[in-house]
PDB file of C-alpha atoms in Angstrom:
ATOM      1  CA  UNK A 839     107.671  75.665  91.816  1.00 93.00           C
ATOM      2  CA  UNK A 840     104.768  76.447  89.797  1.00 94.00           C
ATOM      3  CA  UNK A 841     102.677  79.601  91.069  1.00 95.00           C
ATOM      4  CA  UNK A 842      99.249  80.610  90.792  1.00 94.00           C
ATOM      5  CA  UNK A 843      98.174  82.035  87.343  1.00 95.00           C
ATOM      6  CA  UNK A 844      98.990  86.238  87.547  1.00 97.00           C
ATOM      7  CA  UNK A 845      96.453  88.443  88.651  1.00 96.00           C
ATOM      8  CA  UNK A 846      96.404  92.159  88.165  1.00 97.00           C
ATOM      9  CA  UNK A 847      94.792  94.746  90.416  1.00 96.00           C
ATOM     10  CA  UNK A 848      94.274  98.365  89.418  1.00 91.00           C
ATOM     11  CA  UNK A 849      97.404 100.932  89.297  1.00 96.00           C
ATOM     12  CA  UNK A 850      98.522 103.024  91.329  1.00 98.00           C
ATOM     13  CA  UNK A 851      96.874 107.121  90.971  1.00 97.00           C
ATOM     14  CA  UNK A 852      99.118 109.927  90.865  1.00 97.00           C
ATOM     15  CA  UNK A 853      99.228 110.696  94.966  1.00 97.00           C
ATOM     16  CA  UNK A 854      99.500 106.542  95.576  1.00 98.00           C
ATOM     17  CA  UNK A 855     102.731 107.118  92.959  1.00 98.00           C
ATOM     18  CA  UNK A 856     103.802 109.999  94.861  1.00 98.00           C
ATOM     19  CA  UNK A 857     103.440 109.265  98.436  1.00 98.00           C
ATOM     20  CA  UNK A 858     106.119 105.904  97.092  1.00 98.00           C
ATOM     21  CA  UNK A 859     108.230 107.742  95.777  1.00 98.00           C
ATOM     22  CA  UNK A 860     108.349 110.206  98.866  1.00 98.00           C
ATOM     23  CA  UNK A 861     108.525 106.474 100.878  1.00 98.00           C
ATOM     24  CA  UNK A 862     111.712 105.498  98.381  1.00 98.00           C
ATOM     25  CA  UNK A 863     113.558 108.648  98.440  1.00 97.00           C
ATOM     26  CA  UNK A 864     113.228 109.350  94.972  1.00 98.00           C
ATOM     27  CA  UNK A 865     111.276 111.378  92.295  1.00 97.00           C
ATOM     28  CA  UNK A 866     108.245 110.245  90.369  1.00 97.00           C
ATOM     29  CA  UNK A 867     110.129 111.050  87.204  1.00 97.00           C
ATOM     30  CA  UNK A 868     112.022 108.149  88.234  1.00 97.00           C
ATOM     31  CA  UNK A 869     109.766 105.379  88.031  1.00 98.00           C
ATOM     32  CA  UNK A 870     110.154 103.720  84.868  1.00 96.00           C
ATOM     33  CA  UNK A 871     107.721 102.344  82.250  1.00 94.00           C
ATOM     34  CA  UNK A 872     105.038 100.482  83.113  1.00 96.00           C
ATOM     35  CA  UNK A 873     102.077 101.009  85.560  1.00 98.00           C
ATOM     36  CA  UNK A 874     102.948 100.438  89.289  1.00 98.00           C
ATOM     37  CA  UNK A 875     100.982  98.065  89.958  1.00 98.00           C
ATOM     38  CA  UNK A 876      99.873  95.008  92.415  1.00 98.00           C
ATOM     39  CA  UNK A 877     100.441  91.699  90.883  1.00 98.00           C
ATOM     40  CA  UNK A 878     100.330  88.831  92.707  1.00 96.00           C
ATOM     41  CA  UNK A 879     100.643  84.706  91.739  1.00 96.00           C
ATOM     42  CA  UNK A 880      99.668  83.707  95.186  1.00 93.00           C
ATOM     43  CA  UNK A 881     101.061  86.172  97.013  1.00 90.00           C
ATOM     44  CA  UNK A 882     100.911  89.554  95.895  1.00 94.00           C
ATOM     45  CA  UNK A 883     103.619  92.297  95.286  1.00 97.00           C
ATOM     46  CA  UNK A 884     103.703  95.842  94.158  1.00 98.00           C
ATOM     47  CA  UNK A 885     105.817  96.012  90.858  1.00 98.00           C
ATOM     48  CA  UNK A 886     107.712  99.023  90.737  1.00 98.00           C
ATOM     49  CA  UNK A 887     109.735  99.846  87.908  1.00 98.00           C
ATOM     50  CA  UNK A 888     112.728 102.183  88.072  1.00 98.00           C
ATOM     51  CA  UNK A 889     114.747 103.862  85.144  1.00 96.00           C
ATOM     52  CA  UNK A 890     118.039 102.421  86.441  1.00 94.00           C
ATOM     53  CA  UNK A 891     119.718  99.857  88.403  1.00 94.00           C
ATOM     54  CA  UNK A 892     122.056 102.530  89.716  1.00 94.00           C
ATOM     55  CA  UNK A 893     119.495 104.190  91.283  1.00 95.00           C
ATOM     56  CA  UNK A 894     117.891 101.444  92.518  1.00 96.00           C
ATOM     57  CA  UNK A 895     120.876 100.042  94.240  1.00 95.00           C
ATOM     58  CA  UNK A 896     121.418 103.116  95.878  1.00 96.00           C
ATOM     59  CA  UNK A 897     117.642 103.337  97.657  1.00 97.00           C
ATOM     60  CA  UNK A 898     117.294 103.691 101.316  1.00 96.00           C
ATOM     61  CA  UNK A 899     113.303 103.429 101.792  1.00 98.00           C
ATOM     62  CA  UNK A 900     111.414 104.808 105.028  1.00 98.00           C
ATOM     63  CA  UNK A 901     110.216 101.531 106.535  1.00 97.00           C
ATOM     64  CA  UNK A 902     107.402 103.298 108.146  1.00 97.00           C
ATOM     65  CA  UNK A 903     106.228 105.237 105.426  1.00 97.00           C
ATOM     66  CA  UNK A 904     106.256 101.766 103.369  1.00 98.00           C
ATOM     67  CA  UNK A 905     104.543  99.724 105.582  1.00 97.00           C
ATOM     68  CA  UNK A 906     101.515 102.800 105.951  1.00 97.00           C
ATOM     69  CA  UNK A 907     101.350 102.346 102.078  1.00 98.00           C
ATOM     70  CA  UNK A 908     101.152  98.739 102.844  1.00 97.00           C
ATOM     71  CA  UNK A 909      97.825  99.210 105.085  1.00 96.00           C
ATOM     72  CA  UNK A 910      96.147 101.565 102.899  1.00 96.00           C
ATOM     73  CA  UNK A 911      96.463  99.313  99.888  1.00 97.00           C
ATOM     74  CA  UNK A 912      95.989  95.909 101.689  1.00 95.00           C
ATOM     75  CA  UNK A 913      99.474  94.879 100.138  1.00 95.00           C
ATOM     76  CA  UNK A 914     102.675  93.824 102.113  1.00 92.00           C
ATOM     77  CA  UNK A 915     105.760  93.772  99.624  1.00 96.00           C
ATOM     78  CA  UNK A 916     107.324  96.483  97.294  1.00 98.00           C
ATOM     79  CA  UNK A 917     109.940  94.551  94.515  1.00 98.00           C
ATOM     80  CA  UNK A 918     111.576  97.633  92.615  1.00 98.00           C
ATOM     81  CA  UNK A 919     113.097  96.676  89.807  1.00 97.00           C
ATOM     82  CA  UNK A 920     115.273  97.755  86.666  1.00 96.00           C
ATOM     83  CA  UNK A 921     115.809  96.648  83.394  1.00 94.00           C
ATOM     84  CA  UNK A 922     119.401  97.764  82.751  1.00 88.00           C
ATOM     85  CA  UNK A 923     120.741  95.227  84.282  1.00 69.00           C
ATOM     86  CA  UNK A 924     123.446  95.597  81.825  1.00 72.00           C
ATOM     87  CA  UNK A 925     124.576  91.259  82.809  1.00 82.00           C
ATOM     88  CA  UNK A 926     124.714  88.669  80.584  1.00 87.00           C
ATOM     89  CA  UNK A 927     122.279  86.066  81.138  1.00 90.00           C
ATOM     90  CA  UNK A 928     120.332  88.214  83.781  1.00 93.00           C
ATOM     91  CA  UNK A 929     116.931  90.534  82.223  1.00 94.00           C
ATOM     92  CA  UNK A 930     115.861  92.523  85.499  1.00 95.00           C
ATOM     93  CA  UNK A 931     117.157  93.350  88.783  1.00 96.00           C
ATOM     94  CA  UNK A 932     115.065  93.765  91.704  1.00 97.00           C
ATOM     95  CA  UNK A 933     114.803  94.577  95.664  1.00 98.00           C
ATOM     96  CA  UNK A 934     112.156  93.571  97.326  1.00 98.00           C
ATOM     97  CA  UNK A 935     110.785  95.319 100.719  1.00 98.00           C
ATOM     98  CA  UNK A 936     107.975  94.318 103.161  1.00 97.00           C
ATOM     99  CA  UNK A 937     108.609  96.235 106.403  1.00 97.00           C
ATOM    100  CA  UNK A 938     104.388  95.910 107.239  1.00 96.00           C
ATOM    101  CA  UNK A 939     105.857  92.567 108.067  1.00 96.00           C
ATOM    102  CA  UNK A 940     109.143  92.644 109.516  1.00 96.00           C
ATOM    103  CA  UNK A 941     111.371  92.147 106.124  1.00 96.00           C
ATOM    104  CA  UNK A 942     112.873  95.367 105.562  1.00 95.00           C
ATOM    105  CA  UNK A 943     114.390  93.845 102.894  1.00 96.00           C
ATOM    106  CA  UNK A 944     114.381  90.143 101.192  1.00 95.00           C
ATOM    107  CA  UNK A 945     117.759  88.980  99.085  1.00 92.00           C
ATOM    108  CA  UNK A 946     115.782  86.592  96.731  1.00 93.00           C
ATOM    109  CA  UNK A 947     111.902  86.595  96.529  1.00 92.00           C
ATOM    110  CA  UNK A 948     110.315  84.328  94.397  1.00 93.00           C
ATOM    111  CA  UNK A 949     107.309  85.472  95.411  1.00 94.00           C
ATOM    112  CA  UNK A 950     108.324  89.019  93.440  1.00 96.00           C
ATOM    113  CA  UNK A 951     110.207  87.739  91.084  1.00 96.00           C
ATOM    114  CA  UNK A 952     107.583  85.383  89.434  1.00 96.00           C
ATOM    115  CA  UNK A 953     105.144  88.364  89.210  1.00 97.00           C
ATOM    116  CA  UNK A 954     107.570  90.328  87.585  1.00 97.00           C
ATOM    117  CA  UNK A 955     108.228  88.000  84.636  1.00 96.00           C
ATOM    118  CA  UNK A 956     104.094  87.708  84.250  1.00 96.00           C
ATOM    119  CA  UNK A 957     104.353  91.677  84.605  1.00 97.00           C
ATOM    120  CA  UNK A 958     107.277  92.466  81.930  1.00 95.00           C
ATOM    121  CA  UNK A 959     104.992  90.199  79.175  1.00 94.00           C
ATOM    122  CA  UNK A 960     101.544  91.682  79.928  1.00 95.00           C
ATOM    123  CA  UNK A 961     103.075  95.106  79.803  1.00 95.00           C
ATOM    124  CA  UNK A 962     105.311  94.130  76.694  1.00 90.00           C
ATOM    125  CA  UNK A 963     108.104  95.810  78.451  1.00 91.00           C
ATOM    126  CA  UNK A 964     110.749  93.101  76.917  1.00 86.00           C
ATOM    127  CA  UNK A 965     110.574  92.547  73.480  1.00 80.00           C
ATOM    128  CA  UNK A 966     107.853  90.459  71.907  1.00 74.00           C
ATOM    129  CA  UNK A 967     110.229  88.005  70.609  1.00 67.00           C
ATOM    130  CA  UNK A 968     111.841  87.388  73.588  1.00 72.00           C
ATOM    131  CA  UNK A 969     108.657  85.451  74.759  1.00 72.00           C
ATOM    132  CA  UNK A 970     107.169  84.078  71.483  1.00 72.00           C
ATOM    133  CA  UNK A 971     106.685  81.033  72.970  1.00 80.00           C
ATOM    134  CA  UNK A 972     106.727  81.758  77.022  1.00 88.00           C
ATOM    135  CA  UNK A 973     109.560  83.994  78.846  1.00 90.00           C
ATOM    136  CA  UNK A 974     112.423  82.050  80.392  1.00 91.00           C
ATOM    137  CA  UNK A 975     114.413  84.465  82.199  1.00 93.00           C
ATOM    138  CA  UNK A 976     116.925  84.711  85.279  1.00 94.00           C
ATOM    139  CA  UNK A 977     116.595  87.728  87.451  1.00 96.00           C
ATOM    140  CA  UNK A 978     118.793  89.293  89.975  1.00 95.00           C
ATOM    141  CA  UNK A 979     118.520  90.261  93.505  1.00 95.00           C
ATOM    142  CA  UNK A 980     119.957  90.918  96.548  1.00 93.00           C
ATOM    143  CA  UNK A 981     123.059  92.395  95.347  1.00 92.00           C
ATOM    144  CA  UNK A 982     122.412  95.916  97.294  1.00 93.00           C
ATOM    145  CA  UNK A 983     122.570  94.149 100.523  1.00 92.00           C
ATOM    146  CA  UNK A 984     125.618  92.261  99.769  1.00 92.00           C
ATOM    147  CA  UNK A 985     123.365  88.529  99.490  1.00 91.00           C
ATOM    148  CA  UNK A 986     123.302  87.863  95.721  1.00 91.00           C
ATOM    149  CA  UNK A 987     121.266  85.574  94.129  1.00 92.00           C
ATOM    150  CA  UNK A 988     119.111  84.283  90.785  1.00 95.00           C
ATOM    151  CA  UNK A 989     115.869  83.450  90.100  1.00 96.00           C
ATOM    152  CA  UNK A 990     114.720  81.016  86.721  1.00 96.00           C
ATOM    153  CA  UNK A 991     110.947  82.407  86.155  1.00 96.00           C
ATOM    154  CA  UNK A 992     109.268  80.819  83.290  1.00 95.00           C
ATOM    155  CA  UNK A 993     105.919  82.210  82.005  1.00 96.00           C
ATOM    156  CA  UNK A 994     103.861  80.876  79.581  1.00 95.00           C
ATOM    157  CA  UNK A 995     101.807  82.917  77.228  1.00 93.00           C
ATOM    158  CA  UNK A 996      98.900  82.367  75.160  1.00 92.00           C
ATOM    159  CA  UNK A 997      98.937  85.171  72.601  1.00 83.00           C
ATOM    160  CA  UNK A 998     100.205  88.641  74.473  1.00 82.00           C
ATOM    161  CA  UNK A 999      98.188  87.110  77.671  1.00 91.00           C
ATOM    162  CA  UNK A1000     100.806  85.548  80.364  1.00 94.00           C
ATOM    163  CA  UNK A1001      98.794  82.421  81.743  1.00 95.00           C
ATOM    164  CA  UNK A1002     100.885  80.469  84.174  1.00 95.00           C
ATOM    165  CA  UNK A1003     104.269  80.834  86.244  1.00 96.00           C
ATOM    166  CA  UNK A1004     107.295  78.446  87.278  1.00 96.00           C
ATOM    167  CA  UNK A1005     109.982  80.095  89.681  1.00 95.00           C
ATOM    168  CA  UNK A1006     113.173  77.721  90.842  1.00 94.00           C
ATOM    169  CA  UNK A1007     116.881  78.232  91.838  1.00 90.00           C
ATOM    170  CA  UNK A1008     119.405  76.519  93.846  1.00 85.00           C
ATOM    171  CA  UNK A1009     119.782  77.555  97.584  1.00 80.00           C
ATOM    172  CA  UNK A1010     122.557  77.576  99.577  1.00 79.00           C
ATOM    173  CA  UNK A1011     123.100  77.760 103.219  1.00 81.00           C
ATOM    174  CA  UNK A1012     123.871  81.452 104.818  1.00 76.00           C
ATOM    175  CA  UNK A1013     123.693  80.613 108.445  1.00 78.00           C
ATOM    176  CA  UNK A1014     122.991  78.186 110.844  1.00 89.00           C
ATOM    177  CA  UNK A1015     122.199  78.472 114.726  1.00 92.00           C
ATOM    178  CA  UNK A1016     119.889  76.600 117.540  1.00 94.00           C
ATOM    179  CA  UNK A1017     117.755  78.416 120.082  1.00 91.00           C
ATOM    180  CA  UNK A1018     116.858  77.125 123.111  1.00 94.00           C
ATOM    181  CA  UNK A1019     113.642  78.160 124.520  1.00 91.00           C
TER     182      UNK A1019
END
């Protein structure tokens, strides 16, 4: 599926960085490099970069205090991520929480994860010749809740700048039911 071209809304100040990090249970000297950031490619997500996967794994967020976050800042999903993914094949790990709108947390979001790879290049947070010619990359997600999956994001780049996004996968089925109403 091919996104909307990345957009990139001012960073988060010092008490926006604290009062998440108070909302994800964790200190501020634990966000990694990067800004924390809105970035959206249709729909937008806050990109929030840890130091490790461990840690990240291991979060157990305050819905409520997310989803206030959420109002103030007019944005409804949080995809933390981590580059130590320390997986062959995979560059970045990532959850992904929205509890402003009911998801307190989403196994696979291409909607985060497509950001992310447009994120990682305009931040040169993977090396440069990694994307020379456009970032194809699979990301992980969902393993923390016991749903794993992969996203394929593909960004192209003209010079440093990332200019476009592709995001696809294969699906399977988790569940079936019928309601009646």
């Amino acid at each position: 599926m091919r996104q909307n071209p990345p957009s990139f809304e001012h960073a988060f100040d010092a008490a926006q960085r604290q009062a998440l990090a108070d909302a994800l249970g964790i200190a501020a000297t634990e966000f990694g490099e990067g800004p924390i950031q809105i970035v959206s490619t249709g729909h937008s997500k806050v990109m929030v970069p840890l130091r490790s996967r461990r840690r990240m794994d291991a979060l157990a967020p305050d819905g409520p205090r997310l989803a206030a976050i959420s109002r103030a800042i007019g944005c409804n999903g949080f995809h933390v991520f981590a580059l130590d993914a320390a997986e062959p094949g995979v560059l970045a790990h990532g959850r992904m929480f929205a509890p402003a709108i009911g998801i307190a947390e989403d196994p696979v979001t291409g909607n985060a994860n497509g950001p992310l790879g447009a994120y990682l290049v305009r931040y040169g947070l993977i090396e440069r010749a990694r994307y020379r010619d456009g970032l194809s990359a699979t990301m992980g997600q969902g393993e923390a809740m016991g749903r794993p999956g992969r996203v394929r994001v593909e960004v192209a780049v003209e010079g440093d700048v990332p200019v476009s996004v592709r995001i696809g996968g294969d699906a399977v089925i988790v569940f079936e039911t019928t309601m009646v109403l």
